[in-house]
Amino acid sequence: MKKLIILGSLLGALVSLNSCRDEFLESEPTETLANPDAQSKLNGLYLMMVNTGTGGTKNHDDFGQKGYDIYSDLLSSDMVLSAETYGWYSQFSRLNGTADYTNLVNYKPWRYYYRIAYAANDVIAGLGGNDATVTSVNDKYAMGQAKAMRAYAYFNLMQFYTPAYDASGDGVPLYTSTSVAAQPTAKQSEVYAQIIKDLNEAVALLEGYSRPNKGVVNKFVAEGLLAYAYAATGDYTNAAKASLDIVQKGGFPLTKKEQAYDPAFQKGGFNNINTESWMWGFDITEANDLDLVSWWGQADIFTYSYAAVGDYKSIDLNLWAEIPSYDVRKNQFVTVTENKDGSLKLSDADQPGDYEAVPANKFYTPQREIQGQRNIVTDYVFMRVDEFYLLAAESLAKTGQEAQAKIVLKKLLAERYSDSSKLALIDTLSGAALLKEINFQTRIELWGEGKSYYALKRNRGTINRGPNHLYFVGQQIPYNDKRLYLKIPQAEINNNPHISN
């Protein structure tokens, strides 16, 4: 696998912030830049997405964006923690950490996303501020990236720390400058207005930008974030427009059938940033110094870490059982059994075994040796084009354009169904049945990629925990249950005089 390392060290010292926020957010990194230009700072910002400890702890679930992808997948209950041997993520299987503002699960994403937001604010300030008219082409592209990354941070904060979109409801504190004092929570409408403004500006600023690698935000990544933001607020007309623009003009082909599941294990694995359908990700190399504390360590049985020794991250068996046999994605999941010598055996997930439906045929290191990967060199995926076929189909259906929604959905399913005649089933659907099918396809297509939680919240869904969950089996839990979203953490409450428990 050819590797392209994103250059740049950690973000340089930020402009001094209010002292109480400094104490909590620890927004000034421990390293400085050799070359303090905007792009170097942005490169440092991107590194925060994969570095360990960016959530302010040494915990083994603190490793940037992919760590919080696991959080959100577990909150949606589409991902199941099969054992609590080492304790990581037990708060999600028990649904007790999220409701307790003193629990660190609430602190880590808060610190991480605000650190990203403040870093982006620093870049924007260095380029002249929010309303600056930048003339240099490089400055224009840097400003576009910074505004997209600020929006990325606030969008995820809003997803995690609110039950669902409510224009007049409380959101999170909104900072668009490096020099403001601690702020109270803004209304959700205000936060989303800033997110959408930033992303529209980013899309325009990044027009024509040829990025050095997929670790860097370009126009279509910004537009993907914009599509999600529109959908979260219920603006499905604009969500469809942005999604279709990516599908039609982005130049990213769909993930192919043999990439979704390759029985020869040569073309699949969701492990290579050079996969053409990937829009945004990170090219992990040994220089990134990742090992068992990583997404691969927590999710992949072929990596030496927690997933390989019993703390499996499995698909909810109710969801898996709904996947038809002619859908190749059913084969992404396997049964794991333990041999007498302690070694592990993989078999088809419809066979009896100790643990059902582990994603060993979706996410795997190329060597496929159990516990074989010690130093992480397999890549991280943050966004791929398949998401926007699904979001376009959903948005079109919700705006009364069902015929077009079916066309878009069937394009994706043509690369997932082994029996093409089954595509005709989509044509029989309409109304609520069509939307239910699109949501189902979203959940199985993007399983393990941190996107099911977005769908749960924007569709105001109800989860039904399957038989392989450790707790609350068979219980129906609505999207706005207080256990399904995070709480403003104790450290922020202690240090921000405008916020109380």
Short mmCIF file of C-alpha atoms in Angstrom, two decimals:
data_model
loop_
_atom_site.label_atom_id
_atom_site.label_comp_id
_atom_site.label_asym_id
_atom_site.label_seq_id
_atom_site.Cartn_x
_atom_site.Cartn_y
_atom_site.Cartn_z
CA MET A 1 0.00 0.00 0.00
CA LYS A 2 1.52 3.29 -1.05
CA LYS A 3 1.55 5.75 1.82
CA LEU A 4 1.26 9.54 1.67
CA ILE A 5 1.96 11.08 5.06
CA ILE A 6 0.17 14.30 5.95
CA LEU A 7 3.04 16.58 6.86
CA GLY A 8 3.03 18.91 9.80
CA SER A 9 3.32 18.62 13.56
CA LEU A 10 0.72 19.32 16.15
CA LEU A 11 -1.00 22.68 16.11
CA GLY A 12 1.06 25.60 17.33
CA ALA A 13 0.19 27.64 20.36
CA LEU A 14 -3.29 29.12 20.12
CA VAL A 15 -4.20 32.66 21.02
CA SER A 16 -4.77 32.84 24.77
CA LEU A 17 -8.32 31.97 25.76
CA ASN A 18 -10.33 32.66 28.86
CA SER A 19 -8.39 31.09 31.72
CA CYS A 20 -11.17 28.87 32.99
CA ARG A 21 -11.77 27.47 29.50
CA ASP A 22 -8.03 26.95 29.08
CA GLU A 23 -7.98 24.88 32.25
CA PHE A 24 -10.74 22.61 31.00
CA LEU A 25 -10.15 22.41 27.29
CA GLU A 26 -6.35 22.38 27.43
CA SER A 27 -6.53 23.88 23.98
CA GLU A 28 -2.81 24.68 23.72
CA PRO A 29 -0.93 21.61 22.46
CA THR A 30 2.43 20.60 23.80
CA GLU A 31 4.30 21.04 20.51
CA THR A 32 4.78 24.05 18.24
CA LEU A 33 5.07 24.35 14.51
CA ALA A 34 8.35 24.83 12.74
CA ASN A 35 6.53 26.66 9.96
CA PRO A 36 3.56 28.59 11.39
CA ASP A 37 1.58 29.12 8.20
CA ALA A 38 -2.11 28.33 7.86
CA GLN A 39 -1.71 25.04 6.03
CA SER A 40 0.80 23.73 8.54
CA LYS A 41 -1.64 24.54 11.33
CA LEU A 42 -4.37 22.76 9.42
CA ASN A 43 -2.17 19.72 8.99
CA GLY A 44 -1.72 19.67 12.74
CA LEU A 45 -5.47 19.93 13.14
CA TYR A 46 -6.00 16.90 10.89
CA LEU A 47 -3.51 14.95 12.98
CA MET A 48 -5.69 15.56 16.02
CA MET A 49 -8.32 13.43 14.31
CA VAL A 50 -6.14 10.32 14.68
CA ASN A 51 -3.87 11.03 17.62
CA THR A 52 -4.41 9.35 20.97
CA GLY A 53 -5.16 11.46 24.01
CA THR A 54 -6.92 14.26 22.11
CA GLY A 55 -9.92 13.77 24.39
CA GLY A 56 -7.76 14.75 27.35
CA THR A 57 -7.16 11.30 28.84
CA LYS A 58 -4.89 8.30 28.51
CA ASN A 59 -7.87 5.98 28.20
CA HIS A 60 -7.78 3.33 25.52
CA ASP A 61 -10.92 4.65 23.87
CA ASP A 62 -9.38 8.13 23.42
CA PHE A 63 -7.98 8.13 19.88
CA GLY A 64 -9.73 10.82 17.88
CA GLN A 65 -12.64 10.67 15.48
CA LYS A 66 -12.78 6.91 15.08
CA GLY A 67 -13.09 6.54 18.82
CA TYR A 68 -16.26 8.59 18.75
CA ASP A 69 -17.50 6.64 15.75
CA ILE A 70 -17.57 3.67 18.13
CA TYR A 71 -19.39 5.77 20.72
CA SER A 72 -22.11 6.69 18.24
CA ASP A 73 -22.46 3.18 16.81
CA LEU A 74 -22.91 1.78 20.31
CA LEU A 75 -25.44 4.49 21.17
CA SER A 76 -27.46 3.54 18.10
CA SER A 77 -27.29 -0.07 19.37
CA ASP A 78 -26.49 -1.31 15.85
CA MET A 79 -23.07 -2.13 17.28
CA VAL A 80 -23.00 -4.55 20.19
CA LEU A 81 -20.30 -4.92 22.81
CA SER A 82 -20.15 -8.70 23.15
CA ALA A 83 -18.13 -8.78 26.38
CA GLU A 84 -16.93 -6.46 29.14
CA THR A 85 -13.67 -8.21 29.87
CA TYR A 86 -11.60 -5.02 29.93
CA GLY A 87 -14.34 -2.51 30.66
CA TRP A 88 -13.94 -0.21 27.68
CA TYR A 89 -17.35 0.90 26.40
CA SER A 90 -19.22 -0.91 29.19
CA GLN A 91 -20.97 2.40 29.92
CA PHE A 92 -22.61 2.08 26.51
CA SER A 93 -23.72 -1.51 26.87
CA ARG A 94 -25.15 -0.64 30.29
CA LEU A 95 -26.39 2.78 29.11
CA ASN A 96 -25.31 4.35 32.39
CA GLY A 97 -22.33 6.59 31.56
CA THR A 98 -24.07 8.96 29.20
CA ALA A 99 -26.70 9.99 31.75
CA ASP A 100 -24.03 10.86 34.36
CA TYR A 101 -22.37 14.20 33.61
CA THR A 102 -19.45 13.26 35.88
CA ASN A 103 -18.56 10.23 33.75
CA LEU A 104 -15.56 10.70 31.45
CA VAL A 105 -17.44 9.39 28.42
CA ASN A 106 -19.11 12.82 28.36
CA TYR A 107 -15.84 14.70 28.73
CA LYS A 108 -13.69 13.18 26.00
CA PRO A 109 -15.76 14.10 22.91
CA TRP A 110 -16.45 17.55 24.38
CA ARG A 111 -12.77 18.29 24.79
CA TYR A 112 -11.85 16.79 21.41
CA TYR A 113 -14.41 18.65 19.30
CA TYR A 114 -13.86 21.96 21.08
CA ARG A 115 -10.14 21.56 20.58
CA ILE A 116 -10.80 21.15 16.86
CA ALA A 117 -13.12 24.18 16.87
CA TYR A 118 -10.63 26.42 18.65
CA ALA A 119 -7.82 25.28 16.39
CA ALA A 120 -9.94 26.14 13.36
CA ASN A 121 -10.73 29.53 14.91
CA ASP A 122 -7.01 30.16 15.24
CA VAL A 123 -6.46 29.50 11.53
CA ILE A 124 -9.41 31.72 10.60
CA ALA A 125 -8.13 34.54 12.82
CA GLY A 126 -4.69 34.27 11.26
CA LEU A 127 -6.26 34.70 7.82
CA GLY A 128 -8.08 37.87 8.82
CA GLY A 129 -11.13 36.62 10.70
CA ASN A 130 -14.58 35.31 9.88
CA ASP A 131 -15.54 38.07 7.46
CA ALA A 132 -12.18 38.51 5.76
CA THR A 133 -11.99 38.57 1.98
CA VAL A 134 -8.92 36.50 1.23
CA THR A 135 -7.22 37.14 -2.09
CA SER A 136 -4.39 34.62 -2.09
CA VAL A 137 -5.44 31.30 -3.61
CA ASN A 138 -3.66 29.33 -0.88
CA ASP A 139 -5.25 31.47 1.84
CA LYS A 140 -8.66 30.94 0.26
CA TYR A 141 -8.20 27.18 0.34
CA ALA A 142 -6.92 27.31 3.92
CA MET A 143 -9.89 29.40 5.00
CA GLY A 144 -12.25 26.93 3.36
CA GLN A 145 -10.68 24.01 5.20
CA ALA A 146 -10.73 25.83 8.53
CA LYS A 147 -14.40 26.78 8.22
CA ALA A 148 -15.29 23.23 7.21
CA MET A 149 -13.42 21.82 10.20
CA ARG A 150 -15.07 24.25 12.60
CA ALA A 151 -18.44 23.17 11.24
CA TYR A 152 -17.42 19.50 11.53
CA ALA A 153 -16.67 20.04 15.21
CA TYR A 154 -19.91 21.82 16.01
CA PHE A 155 -22.03 19.40 13.98
CA ASN A 156 -20.69 16.47 15.97
CA LEU A 157 -21.10 18.34 19.26
CA MET A 158 -24.74 18.95 18.36
CA GLN A 159 -25.24 15.30 17.45
CA PHE A 160 -23.75 14.01 20.68
CA TYR A 161 -24.98 16.59 23.19
CA THR A 162 -28.59 17.16 22.15
CA PRO A 163 -31.41 14.61 21.88
CA ALA A 164 -32.42 15.77 18.37
CA TYR A 165 -32.92 18.99 16.44
CA ASP A 166 -35.14 21.54 18.17
CA ALA A 167 -34.65 25.05 16.81
CA SER A 168 -35.52 26.73 20.10
CA GLY A 169 -33.83 24.14 22.29
CA ASP A 170 -30.47 24.55 23.99
CA GLY A 171 -27.42 23.60 21.98
CA VAL A 172 -23.79 24.04 23.00
CA PRO A 173 -21.62 27.11 23.61
CA LEU A 174 -20.66 28.63 20.26
CA TYR A 175 -17.21 30.17 19.77
CA THR A 176 -16.23 31.74 16.47
CA SER A 177 -13.26 33.69 17.80
CA THR A 178 -10.11 32.87 19.76
CA SER A 179 -10.52 35.80 22.14
CA VAL A 180 -14.05 35.51 23.55
CA ALA A 181 -14.87 34.71 27.16
CA ALA A 182 -16.79 31.63 28.25
CA GLN A 183 -20.22 31.53 26.64
CA PRO A 184 -23.60 30.11 27.62
CA THR A 185 -25.23 27.51 25.43
CA ALA A 186 -26.58 28.91 22.17
CA LYS A 187 -29.92 27.92 20.73
CA GLN A 188 -29.75 24.97 18.39
CA SER A 189 -30.94 27.15 15.52
CA GLU A 190 -28.01 29.51 16.12
CA VAL A 191 -25.43 26.74 16.18
CA TYR A 192 -26.78 25.09 13.05
CA ALA A 193 -27.01 28.46 11.29
CA GLN A 194 -23.27 28.90 11.91
CA ILE A 195 -22.53 25.33 10.80
CA ILE A 196 -24.44 25.79 7.55
CA LYS A 197 -22.95 29.25 6.93
CA ASP A 198 -19.42 27.92 7.45
CA LEU A 199 -20.00 24.96 5.16
CA ASN A 200 -21.57 26.95 2.35
CA GLU A 201 -18.62 29.32 2.49
CA ALA A 202 -16.20 26.40 2.61
CA VAL A 203 -17.75 24.81 -0.48
CA ALA A 204 -17.32 28.08 -2.38
CA LEU A 205 -13.79 28.72 -1.10
CA LEU A 206 -12.63 25.20 -1.96
CA GLU A 207 -13.85 25.30 -5.55
CA GLY A 208 -10.93 24.25 -7.74
CA TYR A 209 -8.79 23.05 -4.85
CA SER A 210 -6.65 20.00 -5.66
CA ARG A 211 -5.77 18.55 -2.27
CA PRO A 212 -2.48 16.74 -1.64
CA ASN A 213 -4.21 13.62 -0.26
CA LYS A 214 -7.52 12.39 1.11
CA GLY A 215 -6.63 13.37 4.64
CA VAL A 216 -7.39 16.97 3.68
CA VAL A 217 -10.87 18.46 3.33
CA ASN A 218 -11.87 19.47 -0.21
CA LYS A 219 -15.07 20.91 -1.67
CA PHE A 220 -16.93 17.61 -1.74
CA VAL A 221 -16.04 16.68 1.84
CA ALA A 222 -17.34 20.08 2.94
CA GLU A 223 -20.45 19.50 0.85
CA GLY A 224 -20.93 16.11 2.49
CA LEU A 225 -20.85 17.72 5.92
CA LEU A 226 -23.30 20.31 4.60
CA ALA A 227 -25.70 17.61 3.40
CA TYR A 228 -25.70 16.03 6.87
CA ALA A 229 -26.26 19.42 8.53
CA TYR A 230 -29.22 20.21 6.28
CA ALA A 231 -30.71 16.78 6.93
CA ALA A 232 -30.28 17.15 10.70
CA THR A 233 -32.37 20.34 10.62
CA GLY A 234 -35.05 18.83 8.39
CA ASP A 235 -34.08 20.77 5.27
CA TYR A 236 -34.23 17.79 2.94
CA THR A 237 -34.50 19.87 -0.20
CA ASN A 238 -31.00 21.22 0.31
CA ALA A 239 -29.76 17.91 1.73
CA ALA A 240 -30.81 16.23 -1.53
CA LYS A 241 -29.19 18.97 -3.61
CA ALA A 242 -25.85 18.69 -1.81
CA SER A 243 -25.89 14.88 -1.81
CA LEU A 244 -26.68 14.66 -5.51
CA ASP A 245 -23.95 17.14 -6.35
CA ILE A 246 -21.43 14.83 -4.68
CA VAL A 247 -22.84 11.75 -6.41
CA GLN A 248 -22.96 13.34 -9.84
CA LYS A 249 -19.90 15.62 -9.82
CA GLY A 250 -17.54 14.41 -7.11
CA GLY A 251 -15.79 11.82 -9.25
CA PHE A 252 -16.05 9.10 -6.60
CA PRO A 253 -17.39 5.76 -7.86
CA LEU A 254 -19.52 3.58 -5.63
CA THR A 255 -17.81 0.97 -3.48
CA LYS A 256 -17.89 -2.11 -5.71
CA LYS A 257 -19.50 -5.40 -4.78
CA GLU A 258 -16.13 -7.11 -4.45
CA GLN A 259 -14.91 -4.29 -2.22
CA ALA A 260 -17.95 -4.58 0.05
CA TYR A 261 -17.27 -8.30 0.40
CA ASP A 262 -14.48 -10.18 -1.31
CA PRO A 263 -14.45 -13.92 -0.54
CA ALA A 264 -10.83 -14.01 -1.70
CA PHE A 265 -9.99 -11.12 0.68
CA GLN A 266 -7.92 -9.30 -1.92
CA LYS A 267 -10.06 -6.25 -2.72
CA GLY A 268 -12.09 -5.65 0.44
CA GLY A 269 -11.31 -4.80 4.01
CA PHE A 270 -12.21 -1.10 4.20
CA ASN A 271 -8.56 -0.59 5.05
CA ASN A 272 -6.98 1.37 2.19
CA ILE A 273 -7.32 5.10 1.61
CA ASN A 274 -6.69 4.55 -2.10
CA THR A 275 -10.14 2.95 -2.39
CA GLU A 276 -11.78 5.16 -4.99
CA SER A 277 -15.09 5.52 -3.16
CA TRP A 278 -13.39 6.99 -0.09
CA MET A 279 -13.85 10.76 0.05
CA TRP A 280 -12.07 11.49 3.33
CA GLY A 281 -9.84 9.40 5.53
CA PHE A 282 -6.37 9.15 6.94
CA ASP A 283 -3.37 7.32 5.55
CA ILE A 284 -2.06 5.63 8.69
CA THR A 285 1.64 4.78 8.77
CA GLU A 286 4.01 3.61 11.47
CA ALA A 287 4.97 7.26 11.90
CA ASN A 288 1.55 7.84 13.46
CA ASP A 289 2.62 5.51 16.29
CA LEU A 290 -0.74 3.78 16.75
CA ASP A 291 -0.98 0.35 18.32
CA LEU A 292 -3.61 -1.33 20.47
CA VAL A 293 -5.03 2.11 21.34
CA SER A 294 -6.73 2.68 18.01
CA TRP A 295 -9.92 2.05 16.09
CA TRP A 296 -8.42 -1.08 14.57
CA GLY A 297 -7.44 -2.28 18.03
CA GLN A 298 -10.98 -1.91 19.30
CA ALA A 299 -12.82 -3.22 16.22
CA ASP A 300 -10.60 -5.68 14.33
CA ILE A 301 -9.82 -9.21 15.49
CA PHE A 302 -6.77 -9.23 13.21
CA THR A 303 -5.14 -6.49 15.29
CA TYR A 304 -3.37 -7.18 18.56
CA SER A 305 -5.77 -5.53 20.98
CA TYR A 306 -9.16 -5.78 22.65
CA ALA A 307 -11.33 -7.04 19.80
CA ALA A 308 -9.03 -10.01 19.31
CA VAL A 309 -9.28 -11.19 22.90
CA GLY A 310 -13.01 -11.24 23.47
CA ASP A 311 -14.33 -7.67 23.56
CA TYR A 312 -15.90 -8.07 20.14
CA LYS A 313 -17.83 -5.28 18.45
CA SER A 314 -20.62 -7.18 16.71
CA ILE A 315 -23.65 -6.25 14.66
CA ASP A 316 -27.02 -6.35 16.43
CA LEU A 317 -28.46 -9.77 15.58
CA ASN A 318 -31.91 -8.37 14.85
CA LEU A 319 -30.38 -6.12 12.24
CA TRP A 320 -28.16 -8.86 10.84
CA ALA A 321 -31.09 -11.28 10.57
CA GLU A 322 -32.96 -8.78 8.37
CA ILE A 323 -30.21 -8.73 5.75
CA PRO A 324 -31.35 -11.00 2.91
CA SER A 325 -29.15 -13.88 1.78
CA TYR A 326 -28.67 -12.31 -1.67
CA ASP A 327 -27.07 -9.21 -0.13
CA VAL A 328 -23.28 -9.62 -0.05
CA ARG A 329 -23.10 -7.47 3.09
CA LYS A 330 -24.53 -10.36 5.10
CA ASN A 331 -21.20 -12.11 4.54
CA GLN A 332 -19.27 -9.23 6.11
CA PHE A 333 -20.00 -10.78 9.51
CA VAL A 334 -18.78 -14.09 10.93
CA THR A 335 -19.07 -16.29 13.98
CA VAL A 336 -16.04 -16.54 16.24
CA THR A 337 -15.47 -19.69 18.30
CA GLU A 338 -12.59 -20.58 20.56
CA ASN A 339 -10.67 -23.80 19.90
CA LYS A 340 -9.38 -25.99 22.71
CA ASP A 341 -5.91 -24.50 22.35
CA GLY A 342 -7.31 -21.00 22.82
CA SER A 343 -7.03 -20.03 19.17
CA LEU A 344 -9.99 -18.52 17.36
CA LYS A 345 -11.96 -20.04 14.51
CA LEU A 346 -14.09 -18.05 12.07
CA SER A 347 -17.15 -19.46 10.36
CA ASP A 348 -20.24 -18.20 8.58
CA ALA A 349 -22.37 -16.11 10.91
CA ASP A 350 -25.40 -18.34 10.43
CA GLN A 351 -23.57 -21.21 12.10
CA PRO A 352 -23.82 -21.77 15.89
CA GLY A 353 -20.97 -20.27 17.88
CA ASP A 354 -19.96 -18.32 20.94
CA TYR A 355 -20.16 -14.90 19.31
CA GLU A 356 -22.26 -14.12 16.31
CA ALA A 357 -21.81 -11.49 13.66
CA VAL A 358 -18.31 -10.10 14.23
CA PRO A 359 -17.28 -7.86 11.26
CA ALA A 360 -14.18 -9.85 10.34
CA ASN A 361 -15.08 -9.84 6.64
CA LYS A 362 -15.77 -6.08 6.50
CA PHE A 363 -12.88 -4.61 8.49
CA TYR A 364 -9.62 -6.51 8.41
CA THR A 365 -5.93 -6.04 7.94
CA PRO A 366 -4.72 -7.44 4.61
CA GLN A 367 -2.77 -10.28 6.23
CA ARG A 368 -5.86 -11.54 8.12
CA GLU A 369 -3.77 -13.07 10.88
CA ILE A 370 -5.62 -12.96 14.19
CA GLN A 371 -3.81 -10.51 16.49
CA GLY A 372 -1.25 -10.10 13.71
CA GLN A 373 -1.19 -6.31 13.35
CA ARG A 374 0.80 -4.76 16.21
CA ASN A 375 1.75 -1.38 14.75
CA ILE A 376 -1.21 0.10 12.90
CA VAL A 377 -0.68 0.73 9.19
CA THR A 378 -4.23 0.13 7.94
CA ASP A 379 -6.11 3.30 7.14
CA TYR A 380 -9.05 5.17 8.65
CA VAL A 381 -12.16 6.01 6.66
CA PHE A 382 -14.14 9.13 7.65
CA MET A 383 -16.45 9.53 4.64
CA ARG A 384 -17.25 7.68 1.43
CA VAL A 385 -19.53 8.45 -1.48
CA ASP A 386 -21.94 5.61 -0.72
CA GLU A 387 -23.26 7.68 2.20
CA PHE A 388 -24.58 10.29 -0.17
CA TYR A 389 -26.41 7.86 -2.41
CA LEU A 390 -28.28 6.85 0.72
CA LEU A 391 -28.76 10.38 2.05
CA ALA A 392 -29.88 11.55 -1.40
CA ALA A 393 -32.41 8.72 -1.58
CA GLU A 394 -33.72 9.54 1.89
CA SER A 395 -33.92 13.27 1.20
CA LEU A 396 -35.60 12.79 -2.17
CA ALA A 397 -38.17 10.45 -0.66
CA LYS A 398 -38.90 12.92 2.12
CA THR A 399 -39.52 15.69 -0.41
CA GLY A 400 -41.94 13.66 -2.49
CA GLN A 401 -39.50 12.63 -5.22
CA GLU A 402 -39.88 8.91 -4.68
CA ALA A 403 -39.19 7.81 -8.26
CA GLN A 404 -35.81 9.52 -8.24
CA ALA A 405 -35.12 8.24 -4.73
CA LYS A 406 -35.60 4.66 -5.95
CA ILE A 407 -33.28 5.19 -8.92
CA VAL A 408 -30.49 6.44 -6.65
CA LEU A 409 -31.02 3.67 -4.09
CA LYS A 410 -31.01 0.93 -6.72
CA LYS A 411 -27.69 2.18 -8.10
CA LEU A 412 -26.11 1.39 -4.76
CA LEU A 413 -27.96 -1.89 -4.27
CA ALA A 414 -26.90 -3.09 -7.72
CA GLU A 415 -23.42 -3.29 -6.16
CA ARG A 416 -24.70 -5.16 -3.11
CA TYR A 417 -27.20 -7.74 -4.41
CA SER A 418 -25.93 -10.99 -5.90
CA ASP A 419 -29.35 -11.44 -7.55
CA SER A 420 -30.14 -8.37 -9.61
CA SER A 421 -33.78 -9.39 -10.01
CA LYS A 422 -34.31 -8.48 -6.35
CA LEU A 423 -33.83 -4.80 -7.21
CA ALA A 424 -37.40 -4.82 -8.49
CA LEU A 425 -38.58 -5.09 -4.87
CA ILE A 426 -37.59 -1.45 -4.38
CA ASP A 427 -40.07 -0.39 -7.06
CA THR A 428 -42.95 -1.80 -5.01
CA LEU A 429 -42.26 0.52 -2.06
CA SER A 430 -43.65 3.93 -1.31
CA GLY A 431 -44.30 6.27 1.59
CA ALA A 432 -43.28 5.01 5.01
CA ALA A 433 -42.24 1.61 3.59
CA LEU A 434 -39.74 3.25 1.24
CA LEU A 435 -38.29 5.40 4.02
CA LYS A 436 -37.99 2.36 6.27
CA GLU A 437 -36.08 0.51 3.55
CA ILE A 438 -33.71 3.43 2.96
CA ASN A 439 -33.02 3.66 6.70
CA PHE A 440 -32.39 -0.09 6.84
CA GLN A 441 -29.96 0.12 3.93
CA THR A 442 -28.18 3.04 5.62
CA ARG A 443 -27.72 1.07 8.80
CA ILE A 444 -26.23 -2.00 7.15
CA GLU A 445 -24.15 -0.16 4.53
CA LEU A 446 -22.51 2.15 7.06
CA TRP A 447 -22.34 -0.26 9.99
CA GLY A 448 -19.24 0.43 12.07
CA GLU A 449 -18.54 3.78 10.39
CA GLY A 450 -20.22 6.09 12.90
CA LYS A 451 -23.19 7.18 10.78
CA SER A 452 -26.15 5.14 12.10
CA TYR A 453 -26.49 7.53 15.05
CA TYR A 454 -27.08 10.46 12.70
CA ALA A 455 -29.86 8.50 11.00
CA LEU A 456 -31.45 7.47 14.30
CA LYS A 457 -31.68 11.09 15.41
CA ARG A 458 -32.83 12.74 12.21
CA ASN A 459 -35.47 10.04 11.71
CA ARG A 460 -36.49 10.14 15.37
CA GLY A 461 -36.27 6.39 15.50
CA THR A 462 -36.65 3.78 18.22
CA ILE A 463 -34.03 1.10 18.81
CA ASN A 464 -34.90 -2.49 19.70
CA ARG A 465 -31.94 -4.24 21.23
CA GLY A 466 -31.30 -7.69 19.81
CA PRO A 467 -30.51 -10.92 21.68
CA ASN A 468 -26.73 -10.49 21.62
CA HIS A 469 -26.73 -7.30 23.70
CA LEU A 470 -25.48 -7.73 27.25
CA TYR A 471 -28.25 -5.57 28.72
CA PHE A 472 -31.76 -4.35 27.89
CA VAL A 473 -32.36 -7.18 25.41
CA GLY A 474 -35.62 -6.67 23.56
CA GLN A 475 -36.23 -3.25 25.05
CA GLN A 476 -37.43 -0.44 22.83
CA ILE A 477 -35.63 2.83 23.48
CA PRO A 478 -36.60 6.06 21.69
CA TYR A 479 -34.01 8.35 20.11
CA ASN A 480 -34.50 11.07 22.77
CA ASP A 481 -34.08 8.83 25.80
CA LYS A 482 -31.63 10.62 28.10
CA ARG A 483 -29.31 7.59 27.95
CA LEU A 484 -28.83 7.96 24.19
CA TYR A 485 -27.05 11.31 24.16
CA LEU A 486 -24.15 12.79 26.09
CA LYS A 487 -24.33 15.42 28.82
CA ILE A 488 -22.28 18.60 29.18
CA PRO A 489 -19.40 17.32 31.31
CA GLN A 490 -18.62 18.21 34.89
CA ALA A 491 -15.39 20.01 33.98
CA GLU A 492 -17.24 22.45 31.72
CA ILE A 493 -19.91 23.04 34.36
CA ASN A 494 -17.22 23.71 36.95
CA ASN A 495 -15.36 26.17 34.75
CA ASN A 496 -18.11 27.92 32.80
CA PRO A 497 -20.18 30.22 35.04
CA HIS A 498 -22.99 30.30 32.46
CA ILE A 499 -23.71 26.57 32.61
CA SER A 500 -25.11 24.53 35.46
CA ASN A 501 -26.11 20.92 35.83
#
